[in-house]
PDB file of C-alpha atoms in Angstrom:
ATOM      1  CA  MET A 216       0.000   0.000   0.000  1.00 50.00           C
ATOM      2  CA  LYS A 217       2.792   2.379   1.014  1.00 46.00           C
ATOM      3  CA  GLN A 218       4.677   1.480  -2.186  1.00 50.00           C
ATOM      4  CA  ASP A 219       1.624   2.352  -4.312  1.00 57.00           C
ATOM      5  CA  ILE A 220       1.375   5.777  -2.639  1.00 56.00           C
ATOM      6  CA  LEU A 221       5.085   6.430  -3.120  1.00 50.00           C
ATOM      7  CA  SER A 222       4.883   5.269  -6.744  1.00 61.00           C
ATOM      8  CA  ARG A 223       2.026   7.647  -7.433  1.00 58.00           C
ATOM      9  CA  ILE A 224       3.958  10.514  -5.816  1.00 54.00           C
ATOM     10  CA  ASP A 225       6.987   9.715  -7.991  1.00 56.00           C
ATOM     11  CA  GLU A 226       4.838   9.593 -11.127  1.00 58.00           C
ATOM     12  CA  TYR A 227       3.230  12.900 -10.125  1.00 55.00           C
ATOM     13  CA  PHE A 228       6.597  14.632  -9.742  1.00 54.00           C
ATOM     14  CA  GLU A 229       7.974  13.087 -12.963  1.00 59.00           C
ATOM     15  CA  GLN A 230       5.200  14.804 -14.857  1.00 58.00           C
ATOM     16  CA  LYS A 231       6.198  18.188 -13.382  1.00 56.00           C
ATOM     17  CA  SER A 232       8.970  20.437 -14.571  1.00 60.00           C
ATOM     18  CA  GLN A 233      12.016  21.231 -12.440  1.00 61.00           C
ATOM     19  CA  ASN A 234      10.650  24.675 -11.485  1.00 58.00           C
ATOM     20  CA  GLU A 235       7.330  23.206 -10.454  1.00 60.00           C
ATOM     21  CA  ARG A 236       9.110  20.702  -8.273  1.00 57.00           C
ATOM     22  CA  TYR A 237      11.027  23.493  -6.507  1.00 59.00           C
ATOM     23  CA  ILE A 238       7.833  25.462  -5.969  1.00 62.00           C
ATOM     24  CA  LEU A 239       6.049  22.441  -4.502  1.00 60.00           C
ATOM     25  CA  SER A 240       9.016  21.660  -2.227  1.00 64.00           C
ATOM     26  CA  PHE A 241       9.165  25.228  -0.965  1.00 60.00           C
ATOM     27  CA  GLY A 242       5.416  25.172  -0.402  1.00 61.00           C
ATOM     28  CA  VAL A 243       5.625  21.985   1.661  1.00 60.00           C
ATOM     29  CA  ILE A 244       8.504  23.431   3.708  1.00 67.00           C
ATOM     30  CA  ALA A 245       6.572  26.666   4.256  1.00 62.00           C
ATOM     31  CA  VAL A 246       3.501  24.757   5.445  1.00 58.00           C
ATOM     32  CA  ILE A 247       5.613  22.679   7.865  1.00 63.00           C
ATOM     33  CA  ALA A 248       7.383  25.799   9.176  1.00 60.00           C
ATOM     34  CA  TYR A 249       4.058  27.551   9.659  1.00 58.00           C
ATOM     35  CA  LEU A 250       2.628  24.603  11.583  1.00 58.00           C
ATOM     36  CA  LEU A 251       5.737  24.434  13.774  1.00 60.00           C
ATOM     37  CA  TYR A 252       5.465  28.160  14.487  1.00 59.00           C
ATOM     38  CA  ILE A 253       1.771  27.893  15.377  1.00 58.00           C
ATOM     39  CA  PHE A 254       2.333  24.995  17.801  1.00 56.00           C
ATOM     40  CA  SER A 255       5.447  26.464  19.414  1.00 56.00           C
ATOM     41  CA  PHE A 256       4.182  30.079  19.715  1.00 54.00           C
ATOM     42  CA  ASP A 257       1.983  29.446  22.760  1.00 59.00           C
ATOM     43  CA  ALA A 258       4.792  27.681  24.638  1.00 58.00           C
ATOM     44  CA  SER A 259       7.245  30.439  23.774  1.00 61.00           C
ATOM     45  CA  GLU A 260       4.817  33.115  24.912  1.00 63.00           C
ATOM     46  CA  ARG A 261       4.232  31.351  28.225  1.00 69.00           C
ATOM     47  CA  PHE A 262       7.983  31.003  28.750  1.00 65.00           C
ATOM     48  CA  TYR A 263       8.491  34.685  27.954  1.00 66.00           C
ATOM     49  CA  ASN A 264       5.737  35.749  30.352  1.00 72.00           C
ATOM     50  CA  GLU A 265       7.130  33.570  33.140  1.00 74.00           C
ATOM     51  CA  GLN A 266      10.607  34.983  32.665  1.00 75.00           C
ATOM     52  CA  SER A 267       9.230  38.529  32.628  1.00 76.00           C
ATOM     53  CA  MET A 268       7.370  37.968  35.907  1.00 80.00           C
ATOM     54  CA  GLN A 269      10.480  36.496  37.528  1.00 79.00           C
ATOM     55  CA  TYR A 270      12.525  39.449  36.325  1.00 78.00           C
ATOM     56  CA  GLU A 271      10.022  41.911  37.813  1.00 80.00           C
ATOM     57  CA  GLN A 272       9.980  40.033  41.133  1.00 82.00           C
ATOM     58  CA  ILE A 273      13.768  39.936  41.333  1.00 80.00           C
ATOM     59  CA  SER A 274      13.904  43.629  40.454  1.00 78.00           C
ATOM     60  CA  LYS A 275      11.495  44.466  43.297  1.00 80.00           C
ATOM     61  CA  GLU A 276      13.472  42.384  45.802  1.00 78.00           C
ATOM     62  CA  LEU A 277      16.709  43.983  44.645  1.00 75.00           C
ATOM     63  CA  LYS A 278      15.197  47.447  45.138  1.00 78.00           C
ATOM     64  CA  VAL A 279      14.113  46.525  48.672  1.00 77.00           C
ATOM     65  CA  VAL A 280      17.659  45.409  49.480  1.00 72.00           C
ATOM     66  CA  GLN A 281      19.133  48.542  47.923  1.00 72.00           C
ATOM     67  CA  ASP A 282      16.716  50.769  49.871  1.00 73.00           C
ATOM     68  CA  TYR A 283      17.613  48.989  53.125  1.00 73.00           C
ATOM     69  CA  ILE A 284      21.350  49.343  52.496  1.00 70.00           C
ATOM     70  CA  LYS A 285      20.799  53.017  51.756  1.00 72.00           C
ATOM     71  CA  SER A 286      18.801  53.490  54.984  1.00 70.00           C
ATOM     72  CA  VAL A 287      21.565  51.986  57.159  1.00 65.00           C
ATOM     73  CA  SER A 288      24.421  53.705  55.349  1.00 66.00           C
ATOM     74  CA  SER A 289      26.005  57.005  56.319  1.00 62.00           C
ATOM     75  CA  PRO A 290      25.741  60.074  54.054  1.00 68.00           C
ATOM     76  CA  ASN A 291      29.171  59.238  52.638  1.00 68.00           C
ATOM     77  CA  GLY A 292      28.022  55.733  51.691  1.00 63.00           C
ATOM     78  CA  ASP A 293      29.485  53.704  54.560  1.00 65.00           C
ATOM     79  CA  GLN A 294      27.319  50.572  54.598  1.00 60.00           C
ATOM     80  CA  ASN A 295      28.636  49.564  58.045  1.00 67.00           C
ATOM     81  CA  PHE A 296      27.541  52.867  59.572  1.00 63.00           C
ATOM     82  CA  LYS A 297      24.464  51.427  61.317  1.00 66.00           C
ATOM     83  CA  ILE A 298      26.392  48.415  62.581  1.00 70.00           C
ATOM     84  CA  LYS A 299      29.060  50.680  64.063  1.00 70.00           C
ATOM     85  CA  GLU A 300      26.387  52.893  65.611  1.00 71.00           C
ATOM     86  CA  GLN A 301      24.611  49.912  67.202  1.00 73.00           C
ATOM     87  CA  SER A 302      27.954  48.567  68.460  1.00 76.00           C
ATOM     88  CA  LYS A 303      28.684  51.877  70.203  1.00 79.00           C
ATOM     89  CA  GLU A 304      25.233  51.868  71.823  1.00 79.00           C
ATOM     90  CA  LEU A 305      25.757  48.270  72.953  1.00 76.00           C
ATOM     91  CA  GLU A 306      29.117  49.149  74.514  1.00 80.00           C
ATOM     92  CA  ALA A 307      27.492  52.100  76.304  1.00 79.00           C
ATOM     93  CA  LEU A 308      24.755  49.813  77.663  1.00 79.00           C
ATOM     94  CA  LYS A 309      27.365  47.302  78.841  1.00 81.00           C
ATOM     95  CA  LYS A 310      29.224  50.067  80.659  1.00 82.00           C
ATOM     96  CA  THR A 311      25.999  51.297  82.285  1.00 81.00           C
ATOM     97  CA  HIS A 312      25.143  47.730  83.302  1.00 80.00           C
ATOM     98  CA  GLU A 313      28.568  47.270  84.906  1.00 82.00           C
ATOM     99  CA  GLU A 314      28.211  50.577  86.761  1.00 80.00           C
ATOM    100  CA  LEU A 315      24.783  49.546  88.046  1.00 79.00           C
ATOM    101  CA  LEU A 316      26.161  46.201  89.195  1.00 80.00           C
ATOM    102  CA  GLY A 317      28.937  48.019  91.031  1.00 79.00           C
ATOM    103  CA  PHE A 318      26.456  50.379  92.676  1.00 72.00           C
ATOM    104  CA  ASN A 319      24.197  47.472  93.619  1.00 72.00           C
ATOM    105  CA  ASN A 320      27.114  45.611  95.223  1.00 75.00           C
ATOM    106  CA  TYR A 321      28.122  48.769  97.092  1.00 70.00           C
ATOM    107  CA  PHE A 322      24.554  49.273  98.300  1.00 62.00           C
ATOM    108  CA  ASP A 323      24.318  45.642  99.460  1.00 66.00           C
ATOM    109  CA  ASP A 324      27.595  45.994 101.373  1.00 66.00           C
ATOM    110  CA  LYS A 325      26.301  49.115 103.117  1.00 61.00           C
ATOM    111  CA  LEU A 326      23.075  47.341 103.995  1.00 59.00           C
ATOM    112  CA  LYS A 327      25.070  44.519 105.545  1.00 59.00           C
ATOM    113  CA  GLU A 328      26.892  47.101 107.655  1.00 58.00           C
ATOM    114  CA  LEU A 329      23.479  48.405 108.745  1.00 58.00           C
ATOM    115  CA  SER A 330      21.968  44.960 109.171  1.00 55.00           C
ATOM    116  CA  PHE A 331      20.961  45.872 112.727  1.00 53.00           C
ATOM    117  CA  LEU A 332      18.460  48.294 111.162  1.00 57.00           C
ATOM    118  CA  LEU A 333      16.789  45.701 108.998  1.00 58.00           C
ATOM    119  CA  PHE A 334      13.494  44.160 110.011  1.00 55.00           C
ATOM    120  CA  ASN A 335      14.535  40.914 111.631  1.00 66.00           C
ATOM    121  CA  ASP A 336      12.551  38.984 114.228  1.00 69.00           C
ATOM    122  CA  GLN A 337      15.773  37.510 115.581  1.00 74.00           C
ATOM    123  CA  ASN A 338      17.214  40.994 116.244  1.00 72.00           C
ATOM    124  CA  TRP A 339      14.175  42.056 118.226  1.00 73.00           C
ATOM    125  CA  ALA A 340      13.946  38.796 120.164  1.00 79.00           C
ATOM    126  CA  THR A 341      17.643  39.087 121.047  1.00 81.00           C
ATOM    127  CA  PHE A 342      17.102  42.635 122.307  1.00 80.00           C
ATOM    128  CA  LEU A 343      14.222  41.526 124.541  1.00 83.00           C
ATOM    129  CA  ASP A 344      16.473  38.861 126.014  1.00 87.00           C
ATOM    130  CA  ARG A 345      19.165  41.511 126.427  1.00 86.00           C
ATOM    131  CA  ILE A 346      16.813  43.664 128.522  1.00 86.00           C
ATOM    132  CA  VAL A 347      16.454  40.818 131.021  1.00 89.00           C
ATOM    133  CA  ILE A 348      20.173  39.925 130.997  1.00 90.00           C
ATOM    134  CA  LEU A 349      21.271  43.532 131.590  1.00 90.00           C
ATOM    135  CA  ALA A 350      18.774  43.847 134.431  1.00 90.00           C
ATOM    136  CA  LYS A 351      20.351  40.859 136.194  1.00 92.00           C
ATOM    137  CA  GLU A 352      23.877  42.189 135.573  1.00 91.00           C
ATOM    138  CA  ASN A 353      22.944  45.560 137.121  1.00 92.00           C
ATOM    139  CA  ASN A 354      20.888  44.182 140.021  1.00 93.00           C
ATOM    140  CA  ILE A 355      17.662  45.552 138.584  1.00 91.00           C
ATOM    141  CA  LYS A 356      14.403  43.764 139.247  1.00 92.00           C
ATOM    142  CA  ILE A 357      11.955  43.677 136.327  1.00 90.00           C
ATOM    143  CA  LEU A 358       8.431  43.813 137.666  1.00 91.00           C
ATOM    144  CA  GLU A 359       6.646  43.905 134.300  1.00 91.00           C
ATOM    145  CA  LEU A 360       7.664  43.800 130.629  1.00 89.00           C
ATOM    146  CA  ASN A 361       5.317  44.361 127.681  1.00 90.00           C
ATOM    147  CA  ASN A 362       6.209  44.611 123.999  1.00 85.00           C
ATOM    148  CA  GLU A 363       4.391  45.365 120.768  1.00 85.00           C
ATOM    149  CA  PHE A 364       5.662  44.570 117.260  1.00 79.00           C
ATOM    150  CA  LYS A 365       4.656  46.728 114.291  1.00 78.00           C
ATOM    151  CA  ASN A 366       4.706  45.767 110.640  1.00 75.00           C
ATOM    152  CA  PRO A 367       7.175  48.240 109.065  1.00 69.00           C
ATOM    153  CA  SER A 368       6.739  49.928 105.709  1.00 70.00           C
ATOM    154  CA  TYR A 369       8.997  48.917 102.852  1.00 68.00           C
ATOM    155  CA  GLN A 370      12.328  50.812 102.753  1.00 65.00           C
ATOM    156  CA  LYS A 371      11.238  53.291 105.412  1.00 70.00           C
ATOM    157  CA  VAL A 372      12.937  53.753 108.796  1.00 73.00           C
ATOM    158  CA  GLU A 373      10.289  53.779 111.526  1.00 74.00           C
ATOM    159  CA  GLN A 374       9.353  52.366 114.923  1.00 77.00           C
ATOM    160  CA  ILE A 375       9.185  48.595 114.759  1.00 78.00           C
ATOM    161  CA  LEU A 376       9.175  47.473 118.392  1.00 80.00           C
ATOM    162  CA  ASN A 377       7.689  49.295 121.404  1.00 87.00           C
ATOM    163  CA  ILE A 378       8.595  48.068 124.898  1.00 87.00           C
ATOM    164  CA  ASN A 379       7.329  49.099 128.319  1.00 91.00           C
ATOM    165  CA  VAL A 380       9.363  47.968 131.348  1.00 90.00           C
ATOM    166  CA  LYS A 381       8.517  48.427 135.028  1.00 92.00           C
ATOM    167  CA  LEU A 382      11.708  48.315 137.112  1.00 90.00           C
ATOM    168  CA  LEU A 383      12.919  48.405 140.697  1.00 90.00           C
ATOM    169  CA  GLY A 384      16.508  49.122 141.805  1.00 90.00           C
ATOM    170  CA  SER A 385      18.981  51.513 143.366  1.00 88.00           C
ATOM    171  CA  TYR A 386      19.694  54.899 141.821  1.00 86.00           C
ATOM    172  CA  GLN A 387      23.192  54.006 140.564  1.00 89.00           C
ATOM    173  CA  ASN A 388      22.130  50.592 139.292  1.00 89.00           C
ATOM    174  CA  MET A 389      19.225  52.221 137.478  1.00 88.00           C
ATOM    175  CA  LEU A 390      21.589  54.667 135.724  1.00 88.00           C
ATOM    176  CA  ASN A 391      23.980  51.876 134.741  1.00 90.00           C
ATOM    177  CA  TYR A 392      21.104  49.810 133.408  1.00 88.00           C
ATOM    178  CA  ILE A 393      19.694  52.648 131.286  1.00 86.00           C
ATOM    179  CA  ASN A 394      23.160  53.412 129.879  1.00 88.00           C
ATOM    180  CA  SER A 395      23.615  49.754 128.959  1.00 87.00           C
ATOM    181  CA  LEU A 396      20.321  49.735 127.073  1.00 84.00           C
ATOM    182  CA  GLU A 397      21.274  52.847 125.098  1.00 81.00           C
ATOM    183  CA  GLU A 398      24.597  51.283 124.067  1.00 81.00           C
ATOM    184  CA  SER A 399      22.818  48.519 122.138  1.00 76.00           C
ATOM    185  CA  GLU A 400      23.652  47.975 118.448  1.00 69.00           C
ATOM    186  CA  LEU A 401      20.012  48.581 117.645  1.00 70.00           C
ATOM    187  CA  VAL A 402      18.594  52.071 117.305  1.00 68.00           C
ATOM    188  CA  VAL A 403      17.150  52.415 120.799  1.00 76.00           C
ATOM    189  CA  ASP A 404      14.963  55.352 121.766  1.00 77.00           C
ATOM    190  CA  LEU A 405      14.209  55.695 125.503  1.00 81.00           C
ATOM    191  CA  HIS A 406      11.527  58.286 125.079  1.00 80.00           C
ATOM    192  CA  LYS A 407       9.789  58.030 128.462  1.00 84.00           C
ATOM    193  CA  ILE A 408      11.128  57.483 131.984  1.00 85.00           C
ATOM    194  CA  ASP A 409       8.893  57.823 135.043  1.00 85.00           C
ATOM    195  CA  ILE A 410      10.757  57.469 138.325  1.00 84.00           C
ATOM    196  CA  ASN A 411       9.243  57.241 141.786  1.00 83.00           C
ATOM    197  CA  ALA A 412      11.223  56.747 144.976  1.00 78.00           C
ATOM    198  CA  THR A 413      10.571  54.207 147.696  1.00 71.00           C
ATOM    199  CA  GLN A 414      12.265  53.967 151.101  1.00 71.00           C
ATOM    200  CA  LYS A 415      15.259  51.995 149.836  1.00 77.00           C
ATOM    201  CA  GLU A 416      14.990  51.804 146.020  1.00 82.00           C
ATOM    202  CA  LEU A 417      13.744  53.603 142.940  1.00 85.00           C
ATOM    203  CA  GLY A 418      10.815  52.465 140.905  1.00 88.00           C
ATOM    204  CA  ALA A 419      10.753  53.307 137.197  1.00 88.00           C
ATOM    205  CA  ASN A 420       8.553  52.895 134.165  1.00 91.00           C
ATOM    206  CA  ILE A 421      10.569  53.018 130.927  1.00 88.00           C
ATOM    207  CA  ALA A 422       9.143  53.277 127.413  1.00 90.00           C
ATOM    208  CA  ILE A 423      11.563  52.071 124.724  1.00 85.00           C
ATOM    209  CA  SER A 424      11.159  52.173 120.952  1.00 84.00           C
ATOM    210  CA  ILE A 425      13.359  50.281 118.482  1.00 80.00           C
ATOM    211  CA  TRP A 426      13.720  51.747 115.009  1.00 79.00           C
ATOM    212  CA  GLY A 427      14.412  49.873 111.798  1.00 73.00           C
ATOM    213  CA  MET A 428      13.281  49.311 108.236  1.00 70.00           C
ATOM    214  CA  LYS A 429      12.035  46.576 105.986  1.00 66.00           C
ATOM    215  CA  TYR A 430      14.144  45.853 102.879  1.00 64.00           C
TER     216      TYR A 430
END
């Protein structure tokens, strides 16, 4: 079958002149080229459009980068200008932090030196015991002892412990006892002393306030 078709084509071309053969050949080539162009045009157009979109996207991203570099650069074009500026600020913050740490350590040391001022139940309990011990050492008889604790305000020096003591003893022993109380490490305020004499001894009512702060 194929041979019959080819034979007919050969016979057809044998009947044509040389010029006619060239014209037919060119016509066939032109038709094939046209068909190839038609089928490949859509693919080429899609490829071109895709490449154009990618180019536009890359151009936008490049502009963003360029704008950022410009924003962090100095007027003379130094692109590390912002980095240097941030580094200086960081160094300044580090220095400030170190200074604050030093001040904080200094403040803590000073507070330790003034620990007797700090609100501490043990300090107050020790002082109450000290009142009794000093009375025995100075031959003072304690007839009555009352105390009242107060809740101190934060970082404010104020009265924390109020004590009322009723005593009995000789004049000299009473003076020695009062002096001993005032020599305490705590901030002691003897703000009231009522003395009444008996035949042999002195009676006294003493009001004592202890000052401190809560930290």
